[in-house]
mmCIF file of C-alpha atoms and ligand atoms in Angstrom:
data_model
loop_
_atom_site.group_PDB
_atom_site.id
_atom_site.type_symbol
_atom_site.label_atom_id
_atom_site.label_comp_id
_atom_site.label_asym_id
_atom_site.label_seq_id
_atom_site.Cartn_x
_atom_site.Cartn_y
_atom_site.Cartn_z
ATOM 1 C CA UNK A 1 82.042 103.004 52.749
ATOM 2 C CA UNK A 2 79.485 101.514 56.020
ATOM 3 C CA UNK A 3 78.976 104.310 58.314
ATOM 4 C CA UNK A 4 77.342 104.044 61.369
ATOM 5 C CA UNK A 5 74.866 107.042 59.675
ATOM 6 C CA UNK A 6 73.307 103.535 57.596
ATOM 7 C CA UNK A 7 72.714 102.069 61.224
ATOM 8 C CA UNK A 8 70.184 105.433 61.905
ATOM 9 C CA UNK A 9 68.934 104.909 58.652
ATOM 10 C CA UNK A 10 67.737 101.237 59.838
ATOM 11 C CA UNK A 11 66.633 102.533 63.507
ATOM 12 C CA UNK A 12 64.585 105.026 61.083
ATOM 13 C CA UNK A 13 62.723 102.709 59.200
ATOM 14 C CA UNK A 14 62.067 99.889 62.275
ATOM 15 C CA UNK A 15 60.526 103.277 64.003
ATOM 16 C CA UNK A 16 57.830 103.689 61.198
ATOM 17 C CA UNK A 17 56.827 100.358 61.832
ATOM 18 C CA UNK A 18 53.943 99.738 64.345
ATOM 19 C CA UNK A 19 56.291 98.174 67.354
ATOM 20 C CA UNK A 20 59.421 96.487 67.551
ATOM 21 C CA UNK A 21 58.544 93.498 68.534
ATOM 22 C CA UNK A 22 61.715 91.750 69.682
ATOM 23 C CA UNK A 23 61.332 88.374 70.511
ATOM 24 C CA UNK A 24 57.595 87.825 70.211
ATOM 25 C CA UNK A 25 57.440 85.943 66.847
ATOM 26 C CA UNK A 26 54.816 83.239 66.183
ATOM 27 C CA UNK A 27 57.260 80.464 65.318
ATOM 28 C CA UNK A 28 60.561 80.207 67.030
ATOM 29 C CA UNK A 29 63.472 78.336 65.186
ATOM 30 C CA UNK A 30 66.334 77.131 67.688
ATOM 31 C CA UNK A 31 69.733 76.524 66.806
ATOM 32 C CA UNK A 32 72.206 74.138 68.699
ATOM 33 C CA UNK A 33 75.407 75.542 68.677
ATOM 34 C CA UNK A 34 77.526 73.650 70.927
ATOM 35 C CA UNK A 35 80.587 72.364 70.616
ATOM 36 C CA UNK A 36 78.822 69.550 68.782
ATOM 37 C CA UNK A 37 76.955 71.463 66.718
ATOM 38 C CA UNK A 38 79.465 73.741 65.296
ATOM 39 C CA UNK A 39 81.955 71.003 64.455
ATOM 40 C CA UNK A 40 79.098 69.714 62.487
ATOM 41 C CA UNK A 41 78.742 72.880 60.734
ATOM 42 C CA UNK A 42 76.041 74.983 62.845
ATOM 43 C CA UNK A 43 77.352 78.374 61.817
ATOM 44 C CA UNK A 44 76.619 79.024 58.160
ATOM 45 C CA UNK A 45 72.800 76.875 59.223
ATOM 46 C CA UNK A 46 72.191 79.665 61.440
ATOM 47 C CA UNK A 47 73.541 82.340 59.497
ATOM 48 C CA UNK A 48 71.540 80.818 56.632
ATOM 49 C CA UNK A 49 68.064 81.098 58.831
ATOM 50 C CA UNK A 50 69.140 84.357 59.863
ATOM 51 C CA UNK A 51 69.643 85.886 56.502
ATOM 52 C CA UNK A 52 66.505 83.968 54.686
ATOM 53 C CA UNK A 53 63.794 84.451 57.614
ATOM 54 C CA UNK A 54 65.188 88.312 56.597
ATOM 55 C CA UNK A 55 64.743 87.799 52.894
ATOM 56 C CA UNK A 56 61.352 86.599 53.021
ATOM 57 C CA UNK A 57 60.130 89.223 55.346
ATOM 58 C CA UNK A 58 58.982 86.849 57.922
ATOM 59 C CA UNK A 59 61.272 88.652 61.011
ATOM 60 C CA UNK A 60 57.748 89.566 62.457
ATOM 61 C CA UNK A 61 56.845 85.817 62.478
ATOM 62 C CA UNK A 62 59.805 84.060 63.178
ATOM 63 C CA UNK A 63 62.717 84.448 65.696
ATOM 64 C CA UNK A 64 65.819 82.613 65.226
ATOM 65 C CA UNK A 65 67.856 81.373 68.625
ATOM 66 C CA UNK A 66 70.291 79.546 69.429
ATOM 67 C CA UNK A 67 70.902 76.668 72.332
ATOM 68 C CA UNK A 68 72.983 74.698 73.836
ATOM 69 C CA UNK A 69 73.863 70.514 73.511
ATOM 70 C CA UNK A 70 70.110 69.031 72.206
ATOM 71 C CA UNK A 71 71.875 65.753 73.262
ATOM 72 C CA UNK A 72 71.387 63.916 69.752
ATOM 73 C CA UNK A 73 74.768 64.846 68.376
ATOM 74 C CA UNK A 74 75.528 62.443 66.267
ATOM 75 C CA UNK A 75 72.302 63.964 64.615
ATOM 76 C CA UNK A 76 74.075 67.614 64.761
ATOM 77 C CA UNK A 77 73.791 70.014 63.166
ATOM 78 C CA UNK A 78 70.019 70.322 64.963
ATOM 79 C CA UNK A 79 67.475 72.612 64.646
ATOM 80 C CA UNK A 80 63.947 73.201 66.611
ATOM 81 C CA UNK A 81 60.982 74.505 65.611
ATOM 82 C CA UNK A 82 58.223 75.834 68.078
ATOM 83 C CA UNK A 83 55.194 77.020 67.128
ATOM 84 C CA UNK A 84 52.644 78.005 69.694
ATOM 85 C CA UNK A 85 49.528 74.926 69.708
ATOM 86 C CA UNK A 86 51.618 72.783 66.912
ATOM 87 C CA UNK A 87 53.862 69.547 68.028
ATOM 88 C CA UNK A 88 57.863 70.581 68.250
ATOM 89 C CA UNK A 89 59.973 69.759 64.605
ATOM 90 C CA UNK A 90 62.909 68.576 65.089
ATOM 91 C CA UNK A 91 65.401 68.743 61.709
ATOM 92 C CA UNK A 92 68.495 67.050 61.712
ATOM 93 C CA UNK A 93 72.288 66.595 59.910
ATOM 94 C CA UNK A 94 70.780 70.432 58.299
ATOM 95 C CA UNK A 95 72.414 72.716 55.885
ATOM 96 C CA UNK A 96 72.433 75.793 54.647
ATOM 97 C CA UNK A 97 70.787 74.960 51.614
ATOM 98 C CA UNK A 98 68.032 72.709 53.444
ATOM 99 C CA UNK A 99 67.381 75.793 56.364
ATOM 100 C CA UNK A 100 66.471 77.637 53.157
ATOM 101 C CA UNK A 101 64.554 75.008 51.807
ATOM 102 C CA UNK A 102 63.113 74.815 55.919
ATOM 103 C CA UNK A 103 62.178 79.023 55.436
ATOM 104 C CA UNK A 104 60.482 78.485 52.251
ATOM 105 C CA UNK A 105 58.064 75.402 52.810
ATOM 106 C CA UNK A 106 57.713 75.335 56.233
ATOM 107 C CA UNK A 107 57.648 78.347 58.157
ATOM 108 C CA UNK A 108 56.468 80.844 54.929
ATOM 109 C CA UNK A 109 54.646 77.479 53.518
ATOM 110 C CA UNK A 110 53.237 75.988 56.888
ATOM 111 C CA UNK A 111 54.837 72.189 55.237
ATOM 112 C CA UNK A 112 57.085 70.294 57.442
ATOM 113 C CA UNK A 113 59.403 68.844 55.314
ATOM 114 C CA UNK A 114 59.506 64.980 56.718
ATOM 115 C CA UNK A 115 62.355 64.155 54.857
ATOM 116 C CA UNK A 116 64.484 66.079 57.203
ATOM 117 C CA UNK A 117 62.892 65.485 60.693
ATOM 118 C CA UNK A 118 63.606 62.990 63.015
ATOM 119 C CA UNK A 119 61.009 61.039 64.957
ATOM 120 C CA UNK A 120 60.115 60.382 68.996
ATOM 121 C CA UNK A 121 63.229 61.923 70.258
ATOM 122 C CA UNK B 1 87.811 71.927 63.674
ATOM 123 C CA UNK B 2 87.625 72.476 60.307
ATOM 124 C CA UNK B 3 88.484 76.485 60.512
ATOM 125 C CA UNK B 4 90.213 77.959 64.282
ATOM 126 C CA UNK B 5 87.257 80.707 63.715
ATOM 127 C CA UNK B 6 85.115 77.698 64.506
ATOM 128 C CA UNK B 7 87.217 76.952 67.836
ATOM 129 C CA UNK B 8 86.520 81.114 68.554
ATOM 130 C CA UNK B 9 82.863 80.351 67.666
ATOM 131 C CA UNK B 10 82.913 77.790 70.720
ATOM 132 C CA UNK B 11 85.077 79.171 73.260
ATOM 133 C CA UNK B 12 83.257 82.441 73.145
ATOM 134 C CA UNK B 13 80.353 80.627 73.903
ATOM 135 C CA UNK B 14 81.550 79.539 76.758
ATOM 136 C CA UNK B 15 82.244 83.042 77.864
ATOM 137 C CA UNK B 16 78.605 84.047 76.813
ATOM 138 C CA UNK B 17 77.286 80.687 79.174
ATOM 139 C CA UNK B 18 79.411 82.297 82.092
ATOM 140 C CA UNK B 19 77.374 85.520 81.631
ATOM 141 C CA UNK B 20 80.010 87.947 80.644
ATOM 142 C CA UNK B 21 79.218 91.440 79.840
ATOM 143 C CA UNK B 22 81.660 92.146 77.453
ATOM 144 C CA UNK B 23 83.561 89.650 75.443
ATOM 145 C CA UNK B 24 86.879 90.853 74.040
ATOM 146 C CA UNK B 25 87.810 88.675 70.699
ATOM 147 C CA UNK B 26 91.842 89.439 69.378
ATOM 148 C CA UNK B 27 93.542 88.224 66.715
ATOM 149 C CA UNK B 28 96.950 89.088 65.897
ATOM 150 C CA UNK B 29 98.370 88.075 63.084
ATOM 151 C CA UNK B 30 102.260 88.238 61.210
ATOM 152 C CA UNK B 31 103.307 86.038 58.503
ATOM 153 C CA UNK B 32 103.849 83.351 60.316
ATOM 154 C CA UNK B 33 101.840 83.269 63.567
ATOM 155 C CA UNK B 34 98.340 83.873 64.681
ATOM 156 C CA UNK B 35 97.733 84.766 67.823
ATOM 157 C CA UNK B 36 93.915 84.110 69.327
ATOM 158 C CA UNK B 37 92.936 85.837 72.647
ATOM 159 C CA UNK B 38 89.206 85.645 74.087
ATOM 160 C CA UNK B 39 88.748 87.176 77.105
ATOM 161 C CA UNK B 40 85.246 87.337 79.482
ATOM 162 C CA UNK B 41 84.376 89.072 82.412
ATOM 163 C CA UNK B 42 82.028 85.977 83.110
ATOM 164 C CA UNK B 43 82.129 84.163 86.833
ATOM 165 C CA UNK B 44 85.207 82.739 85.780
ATOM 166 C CA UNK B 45 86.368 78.943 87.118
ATOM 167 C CA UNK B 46 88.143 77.749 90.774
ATOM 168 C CA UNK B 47 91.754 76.176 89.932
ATOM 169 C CA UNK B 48 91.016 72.594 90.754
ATOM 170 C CA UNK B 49 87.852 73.106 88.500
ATOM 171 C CA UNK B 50 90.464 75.357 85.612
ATOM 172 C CA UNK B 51 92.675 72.051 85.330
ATOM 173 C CA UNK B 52 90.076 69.475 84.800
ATOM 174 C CA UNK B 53 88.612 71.047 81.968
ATOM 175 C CA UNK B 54 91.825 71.880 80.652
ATOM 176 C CA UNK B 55 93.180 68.215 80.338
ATOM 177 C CA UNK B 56 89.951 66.210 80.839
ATOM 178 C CA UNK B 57 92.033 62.985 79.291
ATOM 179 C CA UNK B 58 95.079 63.448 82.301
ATOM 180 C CA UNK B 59 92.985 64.590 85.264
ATOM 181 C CA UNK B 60 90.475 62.249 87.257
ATOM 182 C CA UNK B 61 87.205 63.237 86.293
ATOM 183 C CA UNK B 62 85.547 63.867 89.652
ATOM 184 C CA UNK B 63 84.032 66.873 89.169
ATOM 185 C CA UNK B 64 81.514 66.366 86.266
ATOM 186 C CA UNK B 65 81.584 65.681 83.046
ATOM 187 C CA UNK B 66 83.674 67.759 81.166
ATOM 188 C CA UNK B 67 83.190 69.226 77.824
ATOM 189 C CA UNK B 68 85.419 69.016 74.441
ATOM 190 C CA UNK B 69 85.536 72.690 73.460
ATOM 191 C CA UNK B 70 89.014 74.220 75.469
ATOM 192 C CA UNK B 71 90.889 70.792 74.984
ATOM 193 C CA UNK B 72 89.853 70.985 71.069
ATOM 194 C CA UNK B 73 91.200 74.726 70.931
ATOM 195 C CA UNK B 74 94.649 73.439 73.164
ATOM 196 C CA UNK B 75 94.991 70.596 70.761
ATOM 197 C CA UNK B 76 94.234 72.562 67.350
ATOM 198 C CA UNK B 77 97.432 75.071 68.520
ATOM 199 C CA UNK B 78 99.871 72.852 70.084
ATOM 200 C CA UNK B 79 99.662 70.958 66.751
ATOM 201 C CA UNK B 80 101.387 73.833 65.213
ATOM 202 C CA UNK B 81 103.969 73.708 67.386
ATOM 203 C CA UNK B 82 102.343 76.887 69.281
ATOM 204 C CA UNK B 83 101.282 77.547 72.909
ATOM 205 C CA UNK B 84 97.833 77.668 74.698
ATOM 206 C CA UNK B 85 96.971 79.363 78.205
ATOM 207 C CA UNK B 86 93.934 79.738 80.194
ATOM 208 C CA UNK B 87 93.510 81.716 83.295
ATOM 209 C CA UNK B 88 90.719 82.169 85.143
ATOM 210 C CA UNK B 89 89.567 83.772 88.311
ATOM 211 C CA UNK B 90 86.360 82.710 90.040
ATOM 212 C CA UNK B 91 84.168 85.320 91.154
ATOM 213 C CA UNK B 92 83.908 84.209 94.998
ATOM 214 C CA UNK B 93 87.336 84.433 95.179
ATOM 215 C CA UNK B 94 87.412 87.452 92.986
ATOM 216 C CA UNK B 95 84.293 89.281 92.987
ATOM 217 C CA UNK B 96 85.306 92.441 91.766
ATOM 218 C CA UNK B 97 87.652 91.372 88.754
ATOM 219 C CA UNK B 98 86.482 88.289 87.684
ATOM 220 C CA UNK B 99 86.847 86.560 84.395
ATOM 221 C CA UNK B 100 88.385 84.409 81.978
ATOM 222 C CA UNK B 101 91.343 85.003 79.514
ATOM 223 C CA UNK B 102 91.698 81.848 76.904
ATOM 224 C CA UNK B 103 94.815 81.924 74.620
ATOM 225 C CA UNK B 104 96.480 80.504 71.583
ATOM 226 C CA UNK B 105 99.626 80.981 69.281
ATOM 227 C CA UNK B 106 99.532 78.800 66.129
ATOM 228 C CA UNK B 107 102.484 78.515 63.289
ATOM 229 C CA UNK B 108 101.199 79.175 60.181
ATOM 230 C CA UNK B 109 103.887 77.334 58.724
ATOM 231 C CA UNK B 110 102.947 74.209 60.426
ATOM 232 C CA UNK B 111 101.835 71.702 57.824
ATOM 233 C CA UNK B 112 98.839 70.770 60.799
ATOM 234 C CA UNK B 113 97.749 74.598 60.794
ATOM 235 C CA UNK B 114 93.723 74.874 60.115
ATOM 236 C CA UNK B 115 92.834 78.503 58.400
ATOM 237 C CA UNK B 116 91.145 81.020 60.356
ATOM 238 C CA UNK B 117 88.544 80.756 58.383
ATOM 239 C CA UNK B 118 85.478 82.856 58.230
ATOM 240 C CA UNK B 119 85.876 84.957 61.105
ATOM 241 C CA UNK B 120 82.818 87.230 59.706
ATOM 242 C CA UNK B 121 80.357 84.224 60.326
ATOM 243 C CA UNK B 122 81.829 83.992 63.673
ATOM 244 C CA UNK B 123 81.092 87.252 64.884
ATOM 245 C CA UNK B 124 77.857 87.616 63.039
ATOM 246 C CA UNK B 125 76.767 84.563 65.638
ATOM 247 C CA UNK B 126 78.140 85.586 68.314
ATOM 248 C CA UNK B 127 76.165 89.031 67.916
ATOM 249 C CA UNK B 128 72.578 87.492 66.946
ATOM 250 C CA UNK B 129 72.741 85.228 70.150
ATOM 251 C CA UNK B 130 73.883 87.167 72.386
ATOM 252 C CA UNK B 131 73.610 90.690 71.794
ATOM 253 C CA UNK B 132 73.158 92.357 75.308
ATOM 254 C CA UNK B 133 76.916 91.774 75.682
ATOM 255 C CA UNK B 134 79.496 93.858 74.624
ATOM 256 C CA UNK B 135 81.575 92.419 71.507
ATOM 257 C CA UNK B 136 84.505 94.257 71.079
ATOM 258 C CA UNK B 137 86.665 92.506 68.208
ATOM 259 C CA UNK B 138 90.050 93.396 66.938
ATOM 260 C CA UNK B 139 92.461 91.904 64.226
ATOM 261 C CA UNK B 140 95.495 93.193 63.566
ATOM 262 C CA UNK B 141 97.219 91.974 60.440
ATOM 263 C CA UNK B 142 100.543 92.934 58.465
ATOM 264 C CA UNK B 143 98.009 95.148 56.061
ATOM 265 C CA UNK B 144 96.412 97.108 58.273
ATOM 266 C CA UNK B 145 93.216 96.779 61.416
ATOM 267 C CA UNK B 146 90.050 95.334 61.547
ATOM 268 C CA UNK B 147 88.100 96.175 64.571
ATOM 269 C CA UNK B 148 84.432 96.121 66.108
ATOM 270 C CA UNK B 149 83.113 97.151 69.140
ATOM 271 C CA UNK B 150 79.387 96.848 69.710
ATOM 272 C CA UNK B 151 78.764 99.845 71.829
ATOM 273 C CA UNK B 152 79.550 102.254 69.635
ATOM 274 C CA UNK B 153 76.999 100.329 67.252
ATOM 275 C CA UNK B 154 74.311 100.624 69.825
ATOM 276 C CA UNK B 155 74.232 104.309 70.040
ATOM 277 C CA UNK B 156 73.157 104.645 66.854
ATOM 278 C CA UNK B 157 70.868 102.453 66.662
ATOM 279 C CA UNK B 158 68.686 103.291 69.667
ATOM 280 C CA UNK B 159 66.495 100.699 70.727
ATOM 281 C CA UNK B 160 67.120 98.392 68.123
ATOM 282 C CA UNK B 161 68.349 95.148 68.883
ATOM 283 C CA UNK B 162 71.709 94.333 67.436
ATOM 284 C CA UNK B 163 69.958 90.479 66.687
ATOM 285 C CA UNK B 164 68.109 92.468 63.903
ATOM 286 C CA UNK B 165 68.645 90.813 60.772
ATOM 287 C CA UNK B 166 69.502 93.832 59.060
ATOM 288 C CA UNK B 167 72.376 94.544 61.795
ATOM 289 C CA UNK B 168 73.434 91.483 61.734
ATOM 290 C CA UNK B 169 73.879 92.507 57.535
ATOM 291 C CA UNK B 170 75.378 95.333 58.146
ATOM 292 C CA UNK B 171 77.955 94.326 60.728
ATOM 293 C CA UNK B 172 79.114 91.556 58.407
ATOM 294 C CA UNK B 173 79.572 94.080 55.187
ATOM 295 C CA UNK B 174 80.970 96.674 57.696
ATOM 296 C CA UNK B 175 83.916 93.603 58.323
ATOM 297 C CA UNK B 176 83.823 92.907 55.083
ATOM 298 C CA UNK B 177 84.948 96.225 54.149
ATOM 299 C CA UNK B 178 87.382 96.708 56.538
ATOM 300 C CA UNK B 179 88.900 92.764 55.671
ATOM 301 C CA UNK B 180 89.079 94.406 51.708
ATOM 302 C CA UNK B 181 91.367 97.413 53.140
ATOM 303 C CA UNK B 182 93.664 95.571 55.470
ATOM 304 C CA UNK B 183 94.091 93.280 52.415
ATOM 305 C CA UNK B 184 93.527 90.575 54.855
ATOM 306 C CA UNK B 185 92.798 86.834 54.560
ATOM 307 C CA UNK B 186 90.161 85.736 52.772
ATOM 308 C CA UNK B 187 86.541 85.340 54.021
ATOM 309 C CA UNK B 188 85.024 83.113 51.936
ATOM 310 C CA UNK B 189 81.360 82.944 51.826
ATOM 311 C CA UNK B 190 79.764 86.384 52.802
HETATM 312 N N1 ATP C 201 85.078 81.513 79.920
HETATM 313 C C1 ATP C 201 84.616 80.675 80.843
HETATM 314 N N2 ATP C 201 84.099 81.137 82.006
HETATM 315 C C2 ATP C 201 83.624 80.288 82.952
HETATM 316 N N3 ATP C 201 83.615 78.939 82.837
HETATM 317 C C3 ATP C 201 84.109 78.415 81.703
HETATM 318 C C4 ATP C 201 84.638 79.231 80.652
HETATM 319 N N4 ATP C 201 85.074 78.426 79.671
HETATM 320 C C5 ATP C 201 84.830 77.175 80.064
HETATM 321 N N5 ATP C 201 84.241 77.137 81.276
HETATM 322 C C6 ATP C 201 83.827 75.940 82.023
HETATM 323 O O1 ATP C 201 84.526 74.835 81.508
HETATM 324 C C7 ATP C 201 83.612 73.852 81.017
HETATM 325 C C8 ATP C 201 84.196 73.142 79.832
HETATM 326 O O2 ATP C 201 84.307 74.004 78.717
HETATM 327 P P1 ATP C 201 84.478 73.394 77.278
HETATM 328 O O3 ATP C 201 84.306 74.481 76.302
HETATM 329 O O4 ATP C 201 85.708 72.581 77.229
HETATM 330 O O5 ATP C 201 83.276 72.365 77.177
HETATM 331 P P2 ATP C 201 81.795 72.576 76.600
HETATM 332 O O6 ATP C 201 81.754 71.788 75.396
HETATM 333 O O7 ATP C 201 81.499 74.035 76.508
HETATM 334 O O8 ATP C 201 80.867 71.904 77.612
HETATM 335 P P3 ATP C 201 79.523 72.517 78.192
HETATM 336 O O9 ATP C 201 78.527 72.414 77.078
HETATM 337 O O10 ATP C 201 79.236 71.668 79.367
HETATM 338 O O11 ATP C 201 79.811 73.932 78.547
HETATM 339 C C9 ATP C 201 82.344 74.592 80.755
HETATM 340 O O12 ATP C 201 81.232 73.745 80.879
HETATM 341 C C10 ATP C 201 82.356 75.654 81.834
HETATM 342 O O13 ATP C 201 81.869 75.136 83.052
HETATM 343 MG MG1 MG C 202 82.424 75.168 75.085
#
């Protein structure tokens, strides 16, 4: 059975790291999840960035967000990345199994992957 | 819509965009029916403003562009032959009990009845994007309760956010579980 004694047990361990550093990652991936978006099948992306950002151990790095109406929704589902002194990456029509593929390469890697990004938007 | 979770997903949204503090998610289900309640404590919407984005297609659109979301949800239950209701009250005209209650009763039986769906997903969303607001959840079903409420989740865990990956984890195996014991409807893909 999930207690809430398992949730102490997490607080426990993020203590014994150096800070909790909410928020302050490197690279920031934004989700839209609009109306739009979520038709289009936003949830299980950002569930899917949530979980493998985890995974790899990169939750220092990278924070995952989510947003509003990009205004491309025929593009949907849409996400950002931002990464402090690099140009904004825009992937579109994602999926769970390219955000994973998006994790891997590009923000463990440091490869955009141009196949999914759309141009001067 | 492909699931009405999805339609939750949305509308709750809207309550976290009116900046709500807590955000109370219901489902009550029988055999036959499945009733949906989402209710904010958000700034709430003026009537004039209430029936516009209601029916965007009837009323004259003088007042902005109105979204999709609310007339999707409306549509997705009065296809089943079930009801919708929305009531609001605007916090200038309300400013100590302001907020927004949106409603739905679908038929299960209804041939044009979408599943719930992965209400799991939903709420694990909802949480990582918002989690300074109180999500209490419950969903009652012929088995047995599922419930959630996010400040009792908060006092154990201190100072750590409930956007943390590993809560977010945890709150969708604690549902999980709970789903498995109230022998409840299916949620695929956890
Ligand atoms: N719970 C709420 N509290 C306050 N205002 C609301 C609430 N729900 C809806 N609204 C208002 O009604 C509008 C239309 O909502 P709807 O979900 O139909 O569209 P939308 O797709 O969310 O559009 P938008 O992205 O502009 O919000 C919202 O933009 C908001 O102004
Ligand atoms: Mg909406």
């Amino acid at each position: 059975m999930k207690s809430l004694e398992e949730l102490a047990a997490i607080r426990e361990r993020m203590q014994n790291k150096v800070v909790l550093r909410e928020g302050s990652g490197d690279i920031r991936v934004v989700v839209g999840m609009a109306t739009c978006g979520i038709a289009a099948g936003a949830r299980p992306v950002l569930n899917a960035f949530v979980e493998e950002v985890n995974r790899e151990g990169l939750s220092d790095k990278v924070t995952v967000t989510q947003t509003g109406c990009i205004g491309i929704c025929q593009f949907e589902p849409v996400v950002e990345v931002f990464e402090a002194g690099k140009e904004k990456v825009t992937y579109v029509k994602m999926t769970p199994e390219k955000a994973k593929e998006v994790v891997e390469k590009h923000l463990k890697g440091g490869k955009v992957i141009t196949d999914y990004v759309i141009k001067d938007i | 819509m492909k699931e009405i979770s999805l339609n939750i997903l949305d509308i709750a949204q809207n309550s976290v965009k009116a900046g709500a503090e807590t955000v109370r998610i219901e489902l009550k289900e029988t055999t036959e029916t499945l009733f949906v309640s989402i209710s904010d404590d958000g700034c709430g919407m003026k009537p004039d403003f209430l029936a516009a984005v209601t029916d965007p297609f009837t009323t004259t659109r003088t007042t902005r562009n109105v979204g999709l979301g609310i007339p999707l949800f409306k549509l997705a239950c009065e296809q089943t032959g079930g009801e919708f209701s929305i009531v609001s009250r605007d916090s200038e005209n309300f400013p100590t009990d302001h907020g927004t209650t949106t409603s739905a009763l679908f038929y299960k039986t209804s041939i044009d009845y979408t599943p719930l769906g992965d209400v799991i997903s939903t709420l694990t969303v909802l949480i990582q994007g918002a989690p300074e607001i109180r999500w209490v959840f419950t969903h009652t079903l012929p088995g047995g309760e599922v419930r959630l409420d996010t400040d009792e989740l908060k006092e154990a865990l201190g100072g750590v956010p409930l956007s943390h990956p590993e809560v977010v984890a945890w709150i969708a195996d604690y549902l999980k579980e709970q789903y498995d014991g109230a022998n409840g409807n299916p949620c695929p893909s956890i």
